[in-house]
C-alpha cells in the first residue's frame, strides 16, 4: 500500500496550525508542536471548537538549568485572548504530550525603538504599548497567566545587578509554586533580565 499521500495531507493540516512571519517553513520542533495542536483539535471535545480558528507563529524549547526544559509557544497578538480562554486546559494537555516540560504561551509583539518614525499617513509618537519596557511587562504577564501580578519591586544587588521582585497572587500559590523557577528562567531568556517570584499574603 502507498501511504505517503495521507502523510502529506496530515503535514499540510498541521502546517495550518503554525504560520510563521514571511511564510517561513517551521523547523522540526515547531512542526511537532503544530502536530500536537492538530491532534488535540481532532481528539479533544473540549478544545475542538476553540482550536479550529487558532494558530501559532513559533515554538522553541529552552534550557531552564538543573536539567529542566520548557517550551515557549508564540501566538499572534490578535489571537491571544482566544488562546487565554482555553489556556489552562491546553497547557495541561500539551505538558502531558511533552512529558511534563512546562509550556509557556507568549503573544508575539514587536518592539519599536526610540528612533521609530511613523509613516506619512500616521504621524505622532510611537505607541506606549510597543516600547521595550511595555513589551517586557507584557511578556511577564503572559508568562504567569492566569495568575495575577499583585506587585513589583526592583532591588539592586551589591555588584550593581538589578533584580525584579515580582509578587504573585497568593491564592494561586499551591498551583504555581512549582513553576516559578521556569517562569524566571524563561523571562531571563526573553529579556536578559533577572527576576524572582514571591507570593503576596
Short mmCIF file of the C-alpha atoms (twelve columns), coordinates in Angstrom:
data_MODEL
# 
_entry.id   MODEL 
# 
loop_
_atom_site.group_PDB 
_atom_site.id 
_atom_site.type_symbol 
_atom_site.label_atom_id 
_atom_site.label_alt_id 
_atom_site.label_comp_id 
_atom_site.label_asym_id 
_atom_site.label_seq_id 
_atom_site.Cartn_x 
_atom_site.Cartn_y 
_atom_site.Cartn_z 
_atom_site.pdbx_PDB_model_num 
ATOM 1   C CA . UNK A 1   0.000   0.000  0.000  1 
ATOM 2   C CA . UNK A 2   1.127   3.519  -0.720 1 
ATOM 3   C CA . UNK A 3   0.844   5.754  2.391  1 
ATOM 4   C CA . UNK A 4   2.753   8.965  1.537  1 
ATOM 5   C CA . UNK A 5   -0.284  10.967 0.239  1 
ATOM 6   C CA . UNK A 6   -2.024  10.579 3.621  1 
ATOM 7   C CA . UNK A 7   1.150   11.691 5.372  1 
ATOM 8   C CA . UNK A 8   1.322   14.715 3.079  1 
ATOM 9   C CA . UNK A 9   -2.287  15.676 3.919  1 
ATOM 10  C CA . UNK A 10  -1.516  15.381 7.635  1 
ATOM 11  C CA . UNK A 11  1.561   17.607 7.285  1 
ATOM 12  C CA . UNK A 12  -0.430  20.177 5.326  1 
ATOM 13  C CA . UNK A 13  -3.131  20.231 8.010  1 
ATOM 14  C CA . UNK A 14  -0.633  20.575 10.872 1 
ATOM 15  C CA . UNK A 15  1.106   23.380 8.951  1 
ATOM 16  C CA . UNK A 16  -2.172  25.324 9.170  1 
ATOM 17  C CA . UNK A 17  -1.639  25.405 12.945 1 
ATOM 18  C CA . UNK A 18  1.608   27.375 12.528 1 
ATOM 19  C CA . UNK A 19  2.012   30.481 10.370 1 
ATOM 20  C CA . UNK A 20  5.476   31.945 10.609 1 
ATOM 21  C CA . UNK A 21  6.423   35.502 9.654  1 
ATOM 22  C CA . UNK A 22  7.192   35.919 5.966  1 
ATOM 23  C CA . UNK A 23  5.837   32.459 5.177  1 
ATOM 24  C CA . UNK A 24  8.974   30.752 6.547  1 
ATOM 25  C CA . UNK A 25  8.937   26.974 6.984  1 
ATOM 26  C CA . UNK A 26  8.569   25.703 10.559 1 
ATOM 27  C CA . UNK A 27  11.544  23.787 11.949 1 
ATOM 28  C CA . UNK A 28  11.241  20.194 13.147 1 
ATOM 29  C CA . UNK A 29  10.305  21.107 16.723 1 
ATOM 30  C CA . UNK A 30  7.719   23.686 15.619 1 
ATOM 31  C CA . UNK A 31  6.176   21.118 13.273 1 
ATOM 32  C CA . UNK A 32  5.941   18.719 16.218 1 
ATOM 33  C CA . UNK A 33  4.118   21.324 18.356 1 
ATOM 34  C CA . UNK A 34  1.784   22.159 15.440 1 
ATOM 35  C CA . UNK A 35  1.025   18.449 15.022 1 
ATOM 36  C CA . UNK A 36  0.136   18.114 18.722 1 
ATOM 37  C CA . UNK A 37  -2.197  21.123 18.426 1 
ATOM 38  C CA . UNK A 38  -3.861  19.481 15.443 1 
ATOM 39  C CA . UNK A 39  -4.159  16.174 17.350 1 
ATOM 40  C CA . UNK A 40  -5.869  17.979 20.241 1 
ATOM 41  C CA . UNK A 41  -8.207  19.761 17.829 1 
ATOM 42  C CA . UNK A 42  -9.173  16.396 16.286 1 
ATOM 43  C CA . UNK A 43  -9.500  14.379 19.514 1 
ATOM 44  C CA . UNK A 44  -10.444 16.714 22.383 1 
ATOM 45  C CA . UNK A 45  -14.151 17.503 22.556 1 
ATOM 46  C CA . UNK A 46  -13.426 20.367 24.975 1 
ATOM 47  C CA . UNK A 47  -10.791 22.022 22.765 1 
ATOM 48  C CA . UNK A 48  -12.005 21.178 19.253 1 
ATOM 49  C CA . UNK A 49  -14.204 24.230 18.641 1 
ATOM 50  C CA . UNK A 50  -11.773 26.676 20.277 1 
ATOM 51  C CA . UNK A 51  -8.650  25.444 18.470 1 
ATOM 52  C CA . UNK A 52  -10.170 25.272 14.993 1 
ATOM 53  C CA . UNK A 53  -9.595  29.007 14.350 1 
ATOM 54  C CA . UNK A 54  -6.295  29.316 16.220 1 
ATOM 55  C CA . UNK A 55  -2.693  29.010 15.076 1 
ATOM 56  C CA . UNK A 56  0.757   29.748 16.493 1 
ATOM 57  C CA . UNK A 57  3.646   31.729 14.989 1 
ATOM 58  C CA . UNK A 58  6.657   29.932 16.505 1 
ATOM 59  C CA . UNK A 59  7.748   27.466 19.195 1 
ATOM 60  C CA . UNK A 60  11.060  26.763 20.840 1 
ATOM 61  C CA . UNK A 61  12.499  24.671 23.621 1 
ATOM 62  C CA . UNK A 62  14.671  26.461 26.184 1 
ATOM 63  C CA . UNK A 63  17.017  25.171 28.850 1 
ATOM 64  C CA . UNK A 64  15.964  26.265 32.334 1 
ATOM 65  C CA . UNK A 65  19.008  24.852 34.149 1 
ATOM 66  C CA . UNK A 66  19.237  21.857 36.502 1 
ATOM 67  C CA . UNK A 67  18.301  19.574 33.603 1 
ATOM 68  C CA . UNK A 68  14.890  21.203 33.146 1 
ATOM 69  C CA . UNK A 69  13.496  22.356 29.826 1 
ATOM 70  C CA . UNK A 70  10.477  24.474 28.956 1 
ATOM 71  C CA . UNK A 71  8.560   25.086 25.746 1 
ATOM 72  C CA . UNK A 72  7.718   28.637 24.673 1 
ATOM 73  C CA . UNK A 73  4.839   28.867 22.213 1 
ATOM 74  C CA . UNK A 74  4.345   32.195 20.426 1 
ATOM 75  C CA . UNK A 75  0.835   33.125 19.354 1 
ATOM 76  C CA . UNK A 76  -0.408  36.074 17.245 1 
ATOM 77  C CA . UNK A 77  -1.170  39.073 19.443 1 
ATOM 78  C CA . UNK A 78  -4.677  39.320 17.930 1 
ATOM 79  C CA . UNK A 79  -5.443  35.716 18.927 1 
ATOM 80  C CA . UNK A 80  -4.052  35.925 22.465 1 
ATOM 81  C CA . UNK A 81  -7.419  36.396 24.170 1 
ATOM 82  C CA . UNK A 82  -8.865  33.413 22.324 1 
ATOM 83  C CA . UNK A 83  -5.914  31.291 23.455 1 
ATOM 84  C CA . UNK A 84  -6.307  32.512 27.048 1 
ATOM 85  C CA . UNK A 85  -9.900  31.251 27.168 1 
ATOM 86  C CA . UNK A 86  -8.618  27.668 26.823 1 
ATOM 87  C CA . UNK A 87  -5.058  28.177 28.076 1 
ATOM 88  C CA . UNK A 88  -5.270  26.232 31.341 1 
ATOM 89  C CA . UNK A 89  -6.681  23.161 29.606 1 
ATOM 90  C CA . UNK A 90  -4.434  23.494 26.541 1 
ATOM 91  C CA . UNK A 91  -1.249  23.851 28.605 1 
ATOM 92  C CA . UNK A 92  -2.210  20.842 30.732 1 
ATOM 93  C CA . UNK A 93  -2.753  18.667 27.640 1 
ATOM 94  C CA . UNK A 94  0.445   19.828 25.911 1 
ATOM 95  C CA . UNK A 95  2.501   19.224 29.051 1 
ATOM 96  C CA . UNK A 96  1.251   15.633 29.080 1 
ATOM 97  C CA . UNK A 97  2.284   15.235 25.421 1 
ATOM 98  C CA . UNK A 98  5.730   16.732 26.022 1 
ATOM 99  C CA . UNK A 99  6.496   14.583 29.069 1 
ATOM 100 C CA . UNK A 100 5.996   17.161 31.779 1 
ATOM 101 C CA . UNK A 101 8.025   20.032 30.302 1 
ATOM 102 C CA . UNK A 102 6.410   23.310 31.295 1 
ATOM 103 C CA . UNK A 103 4.603   25.053 28.426 1 
ATOM 104 C CA . UNK A 104 4.515   28.861 28.334 1 
ATOM 105 C CA . UNK A 105 2.317   30.778 25.869 1 
ATOM 106 C CA . UNK A 106 3.506   34.261 24.881 1 
ATOM 107 C CA . UNK A 107 1.983   36.742 22.429 1 
ATOM 108 C CA . UNK A 108 4.200   37.803 19.511 1 
ATOM 109 C CA . UNK A 109 4.937   41.510 19.957 1 
ATOM 110 C CA . UNK A 110 7.175   43.939 18.086 1 
ATOM 111 C CA . UNK A 111 9.307   46.439 19.962 1 
ATOM 112 C CA . UNK A 112 9.578   49.848 18.296 1 
ATOM 113 C CA . UNK A 113 12.891  51.586 19.008 1 
ATOM 114 C CA . UNK A 114 13.305  55.197 20.109 1 
ATOM 115 C CA . UNK A 115 14.180  56.164 16.539 1 
ATOM 116 C CA . UNK A 116 10.799  54.868 15.352 1 
ATOM 117 C CA . UNK A 117 9.196   57.257 12.863 1 
ATOM 118 C CA . UNK A 118 5.644   56.726 11.747 1 
ATOM 119 C CA . UNK A 119 4.730   56.740 8.088  1 
ATOM 120 C CA . UNK A 120 3.476   59.941 6.443  1 
ATOM 121 C CA . UNK A 121 -0.122  58.832 6.981  1 
ATOM 122 C CA . UNK A 122 0.040   58.332 10.743 1 
ATOM 123 C CA . UNK A 123 2.123   60.973 12.428 1 
ATOM 124 C CA . UNK A 124 2.714   61.008 16.156 1 
ATOM 125 C CA . UNK A 125 4.635   59.259 18.896 1 
ATOM 126 C CA . UNK A 126 5.271   55.523 18.921 1 
ATOM 127 C CA . UNK A 127 2.577   53.640 20.830 1 
ATOM 128 C CA . UNK A 128 3.430   53.212 24.515 1 
ATOM 129 C CA . UNK A 129 2.469   49.515 24.271 1 
ATOM 130 C CA . UNK A 130 5.344   48.904 21.809 1 
ATOM 131 C CA . UNK A 131 8.211   50.349 23.889 1 
ATOM 132 C CA . UNK A 132 10.812  47.958 25.305 1 
ATOM 133 C CA . UNK A 133 9.583   48.394 28.897 1 
ATOM 134 C CA . UNK A 134 5.917   47.876 27.992 1 
ATOM 135 C CA . UNK A 135 6.694   44.758 25.930 1 
ATOM 136 C CA . UNK A 136 8.812   43.283 28.748 1 
ATOM 137 C CA . UNK A 137 5.999   43.980 31.244 1 
ATOM 138 C CA . UNK A 138 3.515   42.290 28.900 1 
ATOM 139 C CA . UNK A 139 5.808   39.242 28.456 1 
ATOM 140 C CA . UNK A 140 5.936   38.886 32.249 1 
ATOM 141 C CA . UNK A 141 2.129   38.920 32.441 1 
ATOM 142 C CA . UNK A 142 1.926   36.339 29.622 1 
ATOM 143 C CA . UNK A 143 4.386   34.007 31.373 1 
ATOM 144 C CA . UNK A 144 2.493   33.907 34.686 1 
ATOM 145 C CA . UNK A 145 -1.036  33.915 33.164 1 
ATOM 146 C CA . UNK A 146 -3.662  33.229 34.549 1 
ATOM 147 C CA . UNK A 147 -2.057  34.182 37.877 1 
ATOM 148 C CA . UNK A 148 -2.232  37.911 38.598 1 
ATOM 149 C CA . UNK A 149 0.789   40.039 39.435 1 
ATOM 150 C CA . UNK A 150 -0.010  41.960 42.624 1 
ATOM 151 C CA . UNK A 151 3.203   43.963 42.956 1 
ATOM 152 C CA . UNK A 152 6.732   44.588 41.616 1 
ATOM 153 C CA . UNK A 153 9.887   45.976 43.165 1 
ATOM 154 C CA . UNK A 154 13.379  46.410 41.736 1 
ATOM 155 C CA . UNK A 155 16.261  45.511 44.047 1 
ATOM 156 C CA . UNK A 156 19.878  46.492 43.397 1 
ATOM 157 C CA . UNK A 157 22.471  43.930 44.453 1 
ATOM 158 C CA . UNK A 158 25.897  44.806 45.850 1 
ATOM 159 C CA . UNK A 159 27.504  44.032 42.477 1 
ATOM 160 C CA . UNK A 160 25.187  46.542 40.787 1 
ATOM 161 C CA . UNK A 161 22.900  43.966 39.168 1 
ATOM 162 C CA . UNK A 162 19.190  44.708 39.342 1 
ATOM 163 C CA . UNK A 163 16.698  42.015 40.258 1 
ATOM 164 C CA . UNK A 164 12.995  42.460 39.660 1 
ATOM 165 C CA . UNK A 165 10.977  41.043 42.569 1 
ATOM 166 C CA . UNK A 166 7.525   40.055 41.351 1 
ATOM 167 C CA . UNK A 167 4.681   39.299 43.741 1 
ATOM 168 C CA . UNK A 168 2.020   36.882 42.553 1 
ATOM 169 C CA . UNK A 169 -1.487  36.369 43.890 1 
ATOM 170 C CA . UNK A 170 -1.089  34.161 46.981 1 
ATOM 171 C CA . UNK A 171 -4.358  32.346 46.202 1 
ATOM 172 C CA . UNK A 172 -2.574  30.582 43.312 1 
ATOM 173 C CA . UNK A 173 0.494   29.598 45.329 1 
ATOM 174 C CA . UNK A 174 -0.349  25.878 45.544 1 
ATOM 175 C CA . UNK A 175 -0.813  25.634 41.750 1 
ATOM 176 C CA . UNK A 176 2.059   27.870 40.670 1 
ATOM 177 C CA . UNK A 177 4.857   27.386 43.208 1 
ATOM 178 C CA . UNK A 178 6.405   24.505 41.256 1 
ATOM 179 C CA . UNK A 179 6.569   26.632 38.086 1 
ATOM 180 C CA . UNK A 180 8.222   29.844 39.326 1 
ATOM 181 C CA . UNK A 181 11.782  28.673 38.556 1 
ATOM 182 C CA . UNK A 182 10.652  28.035 34.970 1 
ATOM 183 C CA . UNK A 183 8.968   31.447 34.821 1 
ATOM 184 C CA . UNK A 184 12.185  33.140 35.984 1 
ATOM 185 C CA . UNK A 185 14.351  31.192 33.504 1 
ATOM 186 C CA . UNK A 186 12.027  31.912 30.565 1 
ATOM 187 C CA . UNK A 187 11.737  35.625 31.415 1 
ATOM 188 C CA . UNK A 188 15.534  35.792 31.660 1 
ATOM 189 C CA . UNK A 189 15.932  34.141 28.232 1 
ATOM 190 C CA . UNK A 190 13.421  36.508 26.605 1 
ATOM 191 C CA . UNK A 191 14.528  39.787 28.208 1 
ATOM 192 C CA . UNK A 192 18.042  39.240 29.668 1 
ATOM 193 C CA . UNK A 193 16.629  40.442 32.986 1 
ATOM 194 C CA . UNK A 194 16.811  38.706 36.336 1 
ATOM 195 C CA . UNK A 195 13.536  38.150 38.163 1 
ATOM 196 C CA . UNK A 196 12.475  36.430 41.374 1 
ATOM 197 C CA . UNK A 197 8.913   35.410 42.219 1 
ATOM 198 C CA . UNK A 198 7.170   35.672 45.583 1 
ATOM 199 C CA . UNK A 199 3.590   35.298 46.749 1 
ATOM 200 C CA . UNK A 200 1.553   38.040 48.357 1 
ATOM 201 C CA . UNK A 201 -0.231  37.062 51.541 1 
# 
